[in-house]
XYZ file of C-alpha atoms in Angstrom:
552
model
C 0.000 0.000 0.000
C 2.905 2.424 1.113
C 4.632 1.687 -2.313
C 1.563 2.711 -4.476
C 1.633 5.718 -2.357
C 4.886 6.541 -3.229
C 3.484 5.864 -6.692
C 1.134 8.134 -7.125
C 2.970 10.891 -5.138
C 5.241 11.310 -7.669
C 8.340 10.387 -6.287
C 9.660 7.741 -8.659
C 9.247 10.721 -11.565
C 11.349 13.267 -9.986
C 13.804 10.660 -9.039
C 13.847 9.090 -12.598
C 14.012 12.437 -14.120
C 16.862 13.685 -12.254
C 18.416 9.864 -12.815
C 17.931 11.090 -16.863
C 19.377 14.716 -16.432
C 23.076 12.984 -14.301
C 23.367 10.619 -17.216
C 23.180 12.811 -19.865
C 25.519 15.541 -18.066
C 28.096 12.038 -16.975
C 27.690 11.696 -20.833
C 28.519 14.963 -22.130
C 31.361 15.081 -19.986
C 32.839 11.736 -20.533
C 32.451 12.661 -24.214
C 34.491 16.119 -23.606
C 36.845 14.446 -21.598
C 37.535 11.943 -23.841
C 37.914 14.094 -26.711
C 39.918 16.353 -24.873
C 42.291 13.650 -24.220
C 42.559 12.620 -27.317
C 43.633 15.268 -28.413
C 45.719 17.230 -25.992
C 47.875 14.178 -25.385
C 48.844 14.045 -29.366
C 51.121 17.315 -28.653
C 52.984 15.257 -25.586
C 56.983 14.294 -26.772
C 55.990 10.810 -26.893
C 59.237 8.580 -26.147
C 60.877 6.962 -29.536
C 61.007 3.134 -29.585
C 63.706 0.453 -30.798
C 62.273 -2.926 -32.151
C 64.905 -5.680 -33.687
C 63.449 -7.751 -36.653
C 63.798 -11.399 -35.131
C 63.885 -12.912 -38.793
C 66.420 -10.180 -39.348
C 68.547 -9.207 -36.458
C 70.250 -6.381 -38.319
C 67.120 -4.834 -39.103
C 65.899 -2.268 -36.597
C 63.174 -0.204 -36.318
C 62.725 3.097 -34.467
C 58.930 5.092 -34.362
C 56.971 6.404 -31.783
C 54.061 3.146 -30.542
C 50.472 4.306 -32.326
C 48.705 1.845 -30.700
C 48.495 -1.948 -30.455
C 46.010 -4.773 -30.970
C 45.001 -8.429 -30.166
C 44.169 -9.627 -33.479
C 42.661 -13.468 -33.765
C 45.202 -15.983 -35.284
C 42.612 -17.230 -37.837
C 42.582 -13.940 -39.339
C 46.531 -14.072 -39.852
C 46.153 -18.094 -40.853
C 43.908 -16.548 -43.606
C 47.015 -13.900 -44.381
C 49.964 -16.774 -44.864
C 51.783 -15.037 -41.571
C 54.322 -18.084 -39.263
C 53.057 -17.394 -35.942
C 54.754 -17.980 -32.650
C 53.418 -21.325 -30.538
C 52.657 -19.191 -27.483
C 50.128 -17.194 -29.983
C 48.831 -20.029 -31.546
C 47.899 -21.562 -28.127
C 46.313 -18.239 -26.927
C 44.318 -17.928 -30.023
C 45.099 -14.472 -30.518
C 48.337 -12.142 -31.509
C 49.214 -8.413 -30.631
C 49.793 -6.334 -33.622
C 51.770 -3.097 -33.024
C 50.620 -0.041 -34.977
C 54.549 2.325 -35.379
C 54.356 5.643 -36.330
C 57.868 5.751 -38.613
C 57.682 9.312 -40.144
C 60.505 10.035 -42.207
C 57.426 10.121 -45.590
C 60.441 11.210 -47.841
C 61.931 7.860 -47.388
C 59.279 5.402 -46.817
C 55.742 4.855 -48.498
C 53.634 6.250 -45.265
C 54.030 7.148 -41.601
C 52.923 4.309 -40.251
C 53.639 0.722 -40.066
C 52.076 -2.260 -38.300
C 53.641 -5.827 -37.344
C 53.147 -8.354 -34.863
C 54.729 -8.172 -31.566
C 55.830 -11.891 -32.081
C 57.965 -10.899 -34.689
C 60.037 -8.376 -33.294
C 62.143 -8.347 -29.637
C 60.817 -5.954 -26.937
C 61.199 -2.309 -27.026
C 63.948 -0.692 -26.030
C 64.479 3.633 -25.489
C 67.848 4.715 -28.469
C 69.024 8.246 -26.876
C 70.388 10.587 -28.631
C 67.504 9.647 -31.525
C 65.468 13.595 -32.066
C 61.738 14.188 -33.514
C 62.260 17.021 -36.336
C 59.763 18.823 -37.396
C 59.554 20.062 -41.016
C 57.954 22.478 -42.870
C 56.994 19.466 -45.455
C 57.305 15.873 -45.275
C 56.062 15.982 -42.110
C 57.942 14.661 -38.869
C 61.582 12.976 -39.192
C 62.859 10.899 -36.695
C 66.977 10.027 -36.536
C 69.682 10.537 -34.731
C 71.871 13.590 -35.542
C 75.134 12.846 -36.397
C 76.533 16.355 -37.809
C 76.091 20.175 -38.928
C 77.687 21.717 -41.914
C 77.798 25.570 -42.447
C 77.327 27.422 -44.825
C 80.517 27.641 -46.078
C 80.071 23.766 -46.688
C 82.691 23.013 -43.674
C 81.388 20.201 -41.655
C 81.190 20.260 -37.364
C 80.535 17.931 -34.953
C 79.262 20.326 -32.630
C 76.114 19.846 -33.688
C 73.325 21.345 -30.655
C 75.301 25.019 -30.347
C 75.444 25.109 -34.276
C 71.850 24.221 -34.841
C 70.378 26.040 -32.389
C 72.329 29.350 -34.224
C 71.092 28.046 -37.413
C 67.644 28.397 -35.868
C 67.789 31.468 -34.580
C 69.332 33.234 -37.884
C 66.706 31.039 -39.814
C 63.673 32.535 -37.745
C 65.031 35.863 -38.495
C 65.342 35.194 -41.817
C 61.770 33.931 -42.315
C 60.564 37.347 -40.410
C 62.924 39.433 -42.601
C 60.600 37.329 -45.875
C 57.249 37.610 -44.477
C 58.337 41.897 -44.018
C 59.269 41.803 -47.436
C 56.007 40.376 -48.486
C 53.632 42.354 -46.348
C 55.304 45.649 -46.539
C 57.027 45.200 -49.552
C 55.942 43.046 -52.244
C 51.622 43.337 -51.510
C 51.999 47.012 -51.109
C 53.215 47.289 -54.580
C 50.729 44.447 -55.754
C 47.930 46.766 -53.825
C 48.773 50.200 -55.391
C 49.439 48.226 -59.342
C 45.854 46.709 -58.537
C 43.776 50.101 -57.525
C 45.889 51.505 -60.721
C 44.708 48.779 -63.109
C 41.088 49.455 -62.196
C 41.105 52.875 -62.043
C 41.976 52.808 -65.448
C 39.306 50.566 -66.686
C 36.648 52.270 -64.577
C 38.157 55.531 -66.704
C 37.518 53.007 -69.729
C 34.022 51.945 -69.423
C 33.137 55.449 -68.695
C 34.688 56.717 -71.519
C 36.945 59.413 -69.835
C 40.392 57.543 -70.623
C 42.204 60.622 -72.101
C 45.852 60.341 -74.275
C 46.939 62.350 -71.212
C 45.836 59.541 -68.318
C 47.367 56.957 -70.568
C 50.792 58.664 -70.293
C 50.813 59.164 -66.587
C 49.360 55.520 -66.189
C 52.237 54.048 -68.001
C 54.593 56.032 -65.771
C 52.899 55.226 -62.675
C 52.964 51.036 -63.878
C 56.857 51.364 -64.735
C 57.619 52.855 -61.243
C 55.439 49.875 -59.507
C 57.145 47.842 -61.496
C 60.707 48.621 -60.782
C 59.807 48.438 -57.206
C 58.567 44.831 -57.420
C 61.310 44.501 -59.882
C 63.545 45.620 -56.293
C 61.474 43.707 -53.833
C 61.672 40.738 -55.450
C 65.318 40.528 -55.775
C 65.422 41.376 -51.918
C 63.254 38.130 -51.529
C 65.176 35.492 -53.361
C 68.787 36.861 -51.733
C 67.263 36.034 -48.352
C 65.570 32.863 -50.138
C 68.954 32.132 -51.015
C 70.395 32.219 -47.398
C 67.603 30.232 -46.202
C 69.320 26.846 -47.386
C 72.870 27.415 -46.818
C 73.061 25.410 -43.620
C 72.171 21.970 -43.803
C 71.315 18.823 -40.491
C 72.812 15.538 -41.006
C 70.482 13.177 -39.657
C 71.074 8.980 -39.483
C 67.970 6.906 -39.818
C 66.676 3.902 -38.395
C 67.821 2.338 -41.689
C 71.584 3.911 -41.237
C 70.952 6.372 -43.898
C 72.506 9.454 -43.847
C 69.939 12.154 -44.832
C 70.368 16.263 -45.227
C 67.919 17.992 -43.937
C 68.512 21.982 -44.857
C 67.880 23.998 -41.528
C 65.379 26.348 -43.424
C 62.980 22.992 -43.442
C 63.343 22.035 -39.657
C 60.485 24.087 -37.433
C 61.545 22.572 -34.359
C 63.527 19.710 -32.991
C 63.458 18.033 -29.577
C 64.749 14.614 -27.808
C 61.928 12.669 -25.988
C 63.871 10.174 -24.751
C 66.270 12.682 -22.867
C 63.836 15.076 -21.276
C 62.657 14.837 -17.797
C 59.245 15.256 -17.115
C 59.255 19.630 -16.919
C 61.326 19.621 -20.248
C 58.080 17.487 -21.950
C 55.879 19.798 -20.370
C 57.565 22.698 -21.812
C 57.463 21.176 -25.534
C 53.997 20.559 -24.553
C 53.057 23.792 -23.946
C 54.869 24.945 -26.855
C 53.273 22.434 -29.475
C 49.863 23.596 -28.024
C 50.634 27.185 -28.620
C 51.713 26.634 -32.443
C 49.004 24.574 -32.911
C 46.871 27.440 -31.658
C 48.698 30.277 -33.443
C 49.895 29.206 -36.821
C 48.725 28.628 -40.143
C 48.070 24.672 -41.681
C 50.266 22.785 -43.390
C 50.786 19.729 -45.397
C 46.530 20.137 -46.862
C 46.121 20.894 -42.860
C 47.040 17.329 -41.813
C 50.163 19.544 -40.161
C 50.529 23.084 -38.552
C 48.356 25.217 -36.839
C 44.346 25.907 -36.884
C 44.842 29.990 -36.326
C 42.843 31.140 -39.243
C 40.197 28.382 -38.750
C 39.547 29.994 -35.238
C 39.794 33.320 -36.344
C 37.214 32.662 -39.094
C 35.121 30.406 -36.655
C 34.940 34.094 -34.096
C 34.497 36.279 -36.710
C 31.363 34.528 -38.195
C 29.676 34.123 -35.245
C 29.924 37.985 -34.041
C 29.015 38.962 -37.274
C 26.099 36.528 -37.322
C 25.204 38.187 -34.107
C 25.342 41.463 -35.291
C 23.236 40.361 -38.056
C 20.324 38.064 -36.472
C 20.252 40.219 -33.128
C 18.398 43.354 -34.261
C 15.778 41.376 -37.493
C 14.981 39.096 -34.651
C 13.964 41.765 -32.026
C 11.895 43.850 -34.588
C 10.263 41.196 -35.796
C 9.559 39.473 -32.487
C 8.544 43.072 -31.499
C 6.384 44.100 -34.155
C 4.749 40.685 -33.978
C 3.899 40.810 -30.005
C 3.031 44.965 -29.706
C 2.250 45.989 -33.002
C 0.125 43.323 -34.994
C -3.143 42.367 -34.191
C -3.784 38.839 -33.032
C -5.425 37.658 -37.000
C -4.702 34.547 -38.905
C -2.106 36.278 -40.532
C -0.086 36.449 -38.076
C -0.690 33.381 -36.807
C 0.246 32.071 -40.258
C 3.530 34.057 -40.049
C 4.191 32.534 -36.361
C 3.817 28.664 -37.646
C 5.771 29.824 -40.507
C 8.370 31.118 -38.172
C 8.111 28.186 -35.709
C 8.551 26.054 -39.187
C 11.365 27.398 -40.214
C 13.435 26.145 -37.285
C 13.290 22.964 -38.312
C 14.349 23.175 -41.914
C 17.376 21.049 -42.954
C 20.563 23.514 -42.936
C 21.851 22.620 -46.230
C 18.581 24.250 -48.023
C 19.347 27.584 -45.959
C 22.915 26.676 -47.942
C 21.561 26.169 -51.119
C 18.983 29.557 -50.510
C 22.048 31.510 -49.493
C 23.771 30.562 -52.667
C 20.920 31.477 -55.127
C 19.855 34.628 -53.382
C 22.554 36.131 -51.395
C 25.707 35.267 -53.406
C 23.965 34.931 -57.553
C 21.128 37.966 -56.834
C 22.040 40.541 -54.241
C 26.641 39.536 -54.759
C 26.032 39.830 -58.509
C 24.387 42.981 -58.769
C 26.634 44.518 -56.312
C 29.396 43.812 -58.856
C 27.834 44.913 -62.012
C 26.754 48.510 -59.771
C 29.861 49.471 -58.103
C 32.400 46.675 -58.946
C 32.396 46.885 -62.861
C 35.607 47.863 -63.501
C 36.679 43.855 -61.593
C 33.969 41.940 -63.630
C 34.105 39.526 -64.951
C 36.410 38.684 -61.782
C 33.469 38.560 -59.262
C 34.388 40.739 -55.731
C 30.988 40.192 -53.740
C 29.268 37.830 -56.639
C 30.788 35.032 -55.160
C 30.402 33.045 -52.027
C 32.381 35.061 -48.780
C 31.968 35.976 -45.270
C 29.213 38.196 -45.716
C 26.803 35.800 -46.909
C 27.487 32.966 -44.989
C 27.037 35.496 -42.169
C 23.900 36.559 -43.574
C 22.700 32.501 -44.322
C 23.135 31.849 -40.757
C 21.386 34.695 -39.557
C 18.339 33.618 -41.857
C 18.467 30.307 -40.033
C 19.040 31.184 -36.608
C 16.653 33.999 -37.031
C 13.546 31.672 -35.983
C 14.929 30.943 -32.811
C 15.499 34.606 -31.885
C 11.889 35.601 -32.946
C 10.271 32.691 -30.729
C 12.500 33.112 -27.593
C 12.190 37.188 -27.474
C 8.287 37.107 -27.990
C 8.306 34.590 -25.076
C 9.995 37.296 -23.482
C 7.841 39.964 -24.256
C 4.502 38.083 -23.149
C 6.263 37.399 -19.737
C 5.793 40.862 -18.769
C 2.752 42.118 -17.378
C 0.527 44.354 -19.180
C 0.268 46.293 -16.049
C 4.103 48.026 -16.940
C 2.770 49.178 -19.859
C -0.311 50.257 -18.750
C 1.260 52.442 -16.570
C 3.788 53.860 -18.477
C 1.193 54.856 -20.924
C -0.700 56.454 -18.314
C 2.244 58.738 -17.547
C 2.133 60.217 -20.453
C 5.159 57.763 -22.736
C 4.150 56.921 -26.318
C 3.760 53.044 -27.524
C 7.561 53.547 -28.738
C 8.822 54.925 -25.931
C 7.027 52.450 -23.583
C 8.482 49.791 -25.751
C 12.092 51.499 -26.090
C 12.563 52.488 -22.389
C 10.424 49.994 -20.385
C 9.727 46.453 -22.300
C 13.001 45.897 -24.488
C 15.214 46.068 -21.051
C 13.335 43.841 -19.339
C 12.945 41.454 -21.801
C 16.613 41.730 -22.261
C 17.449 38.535 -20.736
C 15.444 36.429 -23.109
C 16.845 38.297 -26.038
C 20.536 36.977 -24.851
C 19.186 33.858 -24.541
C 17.811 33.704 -28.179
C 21.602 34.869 -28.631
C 22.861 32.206 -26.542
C 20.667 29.530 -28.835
C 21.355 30.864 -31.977
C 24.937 31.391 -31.302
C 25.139 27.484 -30.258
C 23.155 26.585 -33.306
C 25.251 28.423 -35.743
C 29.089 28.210 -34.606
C 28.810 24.238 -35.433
C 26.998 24.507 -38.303
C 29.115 23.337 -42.105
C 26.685 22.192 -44.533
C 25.744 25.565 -45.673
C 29.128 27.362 -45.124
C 30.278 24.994 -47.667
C 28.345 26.705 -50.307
C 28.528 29.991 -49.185
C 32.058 31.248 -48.113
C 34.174 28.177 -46.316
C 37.457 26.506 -48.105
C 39.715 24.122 -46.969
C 43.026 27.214 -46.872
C 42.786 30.769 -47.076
C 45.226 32.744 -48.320
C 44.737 35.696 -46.300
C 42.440 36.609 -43.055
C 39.175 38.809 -43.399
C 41.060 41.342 -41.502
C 43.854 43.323 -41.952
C 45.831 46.473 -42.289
C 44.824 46.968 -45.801
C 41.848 49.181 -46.479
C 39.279 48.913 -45.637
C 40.896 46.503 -43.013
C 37.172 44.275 -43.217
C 37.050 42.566 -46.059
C 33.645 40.865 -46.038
C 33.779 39.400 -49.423
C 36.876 37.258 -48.925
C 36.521 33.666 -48.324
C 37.267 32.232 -44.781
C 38.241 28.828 -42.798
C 36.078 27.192 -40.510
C 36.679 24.720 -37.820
C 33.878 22.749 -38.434
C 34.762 22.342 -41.879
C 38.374 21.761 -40.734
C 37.561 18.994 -39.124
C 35.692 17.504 -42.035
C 38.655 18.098 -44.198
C 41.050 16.707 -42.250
C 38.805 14.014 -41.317
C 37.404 12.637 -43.947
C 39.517 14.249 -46.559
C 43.050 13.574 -45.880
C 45.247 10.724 -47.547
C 46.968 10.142 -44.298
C 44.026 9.102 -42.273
C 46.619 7.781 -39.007
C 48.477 11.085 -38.760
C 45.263 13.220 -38.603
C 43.102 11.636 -36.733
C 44.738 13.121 -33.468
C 44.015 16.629 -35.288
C 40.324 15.670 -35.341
C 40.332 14.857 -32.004
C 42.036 18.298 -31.335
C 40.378 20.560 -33.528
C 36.976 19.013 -32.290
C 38.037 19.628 -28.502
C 38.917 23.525 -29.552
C 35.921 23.832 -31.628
C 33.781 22.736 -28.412
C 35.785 25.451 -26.704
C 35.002 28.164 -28.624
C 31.313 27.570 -28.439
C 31.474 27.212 -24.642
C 33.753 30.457 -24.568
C 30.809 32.187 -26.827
C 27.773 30.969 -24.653
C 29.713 31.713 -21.288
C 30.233 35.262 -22.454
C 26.283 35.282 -23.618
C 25.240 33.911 -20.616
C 27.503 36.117 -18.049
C 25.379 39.251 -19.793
C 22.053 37.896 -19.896
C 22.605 36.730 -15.306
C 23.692 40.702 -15.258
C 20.745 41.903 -16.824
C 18.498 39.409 -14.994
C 20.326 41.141 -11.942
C 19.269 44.600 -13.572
C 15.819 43.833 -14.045
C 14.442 41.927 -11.329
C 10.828 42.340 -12.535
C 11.287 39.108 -15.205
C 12.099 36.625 -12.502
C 13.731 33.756 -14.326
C 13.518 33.324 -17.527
């Protein structure tokens, strides 16, 4: 009797409710955790192994241990591969999976044999992980250093670690060159080209213009002429000083210092010098650029993209989803019109991403882009400048399909508030807009951040349609820079969503890049945290402001 009791007092529902809402947060967590784990841990100096072939004594092996296996021995019966009695008995055989490196030399990065076949692991010293600026990683053992007046030295850590320094400087004397230099002049011989074929199509190009043009071109060109030549001399000096580098193979391999990023020995740090190159991986991976079809290098621009989207989407979706919500709640009458245009709106939430994609293409990029051109871009055409997919309108796509979400959660906002406010404030003597400006907008403030907080959540994953409208796999340049107009909304950008698609699912080296998904998956969850913590650390002070709401 007690037990039906508890029944029907509702007990067993709360508890099996709050049983639901622990399991799902355990979930999400293990989930980050485990991704985050994944991930991080790819950047640790992970130690460099030794195997000897037992078939071949003299053959030895050296990689970094990917992961191993028990694989069942009638698999490997089926495969022709002499296994070991103790295997046979146990019915199954451990198969090591070696990360190798060294791609220049050897068909791919990773190998995998059976544990049976080789002796037990042993840590080489002196053996160093170097990483390129191609190839990939390159694991060896250092042997010697020549200059670059081709003598050779055995002092090899005090000479490279010069090298290294004069090759970083070198590299920043390059990219000055190039930005101050080199796309200065490109710039200027650019705006010159088109001001002389807007002169053109207007018909104003005068014998006069055409004189001072082709001055003005053979001064640019002299200068580029200039800066060019100041690029390949320190080109030149890049590859004067060259690493020699043994392999596991005995090899003797030259590896110019211009091509080595950084170099470190795993198997001779303590536990603060691998936290150090830890750190430091982390931090280029954060701050560079990609490499190597972004199976290598940094994610920089991806996150800088990711950001700059989602403000802009903000910007965007923020004020059409408060008018509208307004107009709709305090404006409209309640008619099957707008009833129609609220189960529209409602409707519209649930559309499939992709056809926002596909609508942002057609309308944003082909109508609204392509007339922008042919009005105040006609002098670039048939080049397209806004005509073509960019930051603009895949900001604009997602604010078209986060908009619905704004709309519903501020109108929910707007009915939470008593009539009585208004009532009052237009019994003072305040107009409907002022009434709505000064008294209903700030207290349904909190709900508007929360539409924010939704759409903002909604939008920062989102790929399907960014891959239509504006995302690539490398940009050459970021949306912003010192360049006017220093915003430059029609470029195209990288995303980390669609980073980790490419490298995913892309990439011909599947092994070495799925650590980067595991990474770039782990930031990407970051960002959108970092986003809706910032969201929702305005809407708790407004709540604080206006008191009146409650909780919304």
């Amino acid at each position: 009797m007690s037990l039906l009791k508890w029944f029907k007092s509702g007990s067993p529902w709360i508890w099996l409710t709050g049983g639901a809402v622990s399991l799902s947060l355990i979930s999400v967590l293990g989930l980050l955790l485990l991704i985050g784990w994944k991930g991080l841990t790819y950047f640790w100096p992970a130690p460099l192994y030794q195997w000897h072939n037992l078939a071949e004594p003299n053959k030895v092996i050296v990689g970094q241990l990917y992961a191993s296996e028990s694989v069942p021995v009638s698999h490997l019966k089926e495969m022709n591969i002499t296994l070991s009695a103790e295997a046979l008995e146990e019915g199954t055989a451990e198969r090591l999976s070696i990360k190798v490196a060294n791609r220049d030399l050897y068909q791919a990065d990773f190998i995998s044999l059976l544990a049976d076949n080789v002796s037990a692991p042993e840590k080489p010293t002196g053996w160093a992980v170097i990483e390129r600026t191609r190839d990939g990683q390159f694991f060896g053992k250092p042997v010697g250093f020549e200059k670059a007046d081709g003598e050779s030295s055995a002092y090899i850590s005090t000479l490279l670690e010069r090298g290294l320094q004069e090759v970083t400087t070198l590299r920043e004397q390059i990219d000055t060159v190039i930005e101050q230099e080199i796309r200065v002049v490109s710039s200027a011989s650019e705006k010159l080209r088109l001001e002389r074929r807007r002169l053109e199509l207007n018909g104003k190009l005068t014998d006069e213009y055409q004189v001072a043009y082709q001055q003005q071109k053979q001064v640019l060109d002299e200068k580029r002429k200039q800066a060019e030549e100041h690029l390949d001399l320190l080109r030149t000096q890049l590859g004067q000083q060259t690493l020699i580098v043994e392999d596991m193979a005995g090899t003797r391999v030259r590896i110019p210092v211009s091509h080595i990023l950084d170099i470190w020995y795993p198997n001779d740090m303590n536990a603060l010098e691998k936290l150090t190159q830890w750190s430091k991986q982390v931090w280029a991976f954060l701050s560079e650029n990609p490499r190597e079809s972004n199976s290598e290098g940094g994610v920089f621009p991806a996150i800088f993209g990711t950001v700059f989207l989602v403000l802009l989407m903000s910007v965007i979706v923020m004020p059409l989803g408060v008018v509208a919500a307004v107009y709709l709640h305090e404006y409209a009458k309640d008619n099957t019109f707008t009833r129609i245009i609220r189960v529209a709106v409602i409707n519209l939430a649930g559309v499939p991403s992709i056809v926002y994609g596909v609508f942002g293409l057609g309308f944003f990029v082909y109508t609204i882009g392509s007339s922008i051109d042919s009005v105040f871009y006609a002098e670039r055409l048939p080049a397209p400048t806004f005509g073509t997919p960019g930051l603009l309108w895949s900001a604009l796509t997602l604010a078209v399909l986060t908009l619905p979400v704004v709309i519903v959660t501020t109108e929910e906002g707007l009915t939470r508030i008593p009539n009585s406010v208004r009532h009052g404030s237009l019994a003072l003597g305040a107009t409907q807009f002022e009434t709505i400006w000064r008294i209903v907008l700030p207290m349904a403030s909190p709900a508007m951040i929360t539409g924010l907080i939704l759409a903002i959540a909604r939008a920062a994953g989102e790929v399907a349609p960014l891959m239509l409208v504006g995302v690539v796999k490398i940009a050459s340049s970021l949306p912003v820079d010192a360049e006017f107009p220093y915003v430059h909304l029609e470029r195209k950008f990288m995303h980390l969503g669609f980073h980790i698609y490419d490298v995913g699912f892309q990439t011909t080296n599947i092994e070495t890049a799925r650590p980067l998904v595991y990474a770039t998956s782990f930031l990407l969850v970051t960002v959108i945290v970092a986003l809706n913590l910032t969201a929702i650390s305005i809407r708790n002070n407004l709540r604080e402001k206006y008191r009146t709401l409650g909780q919304d």
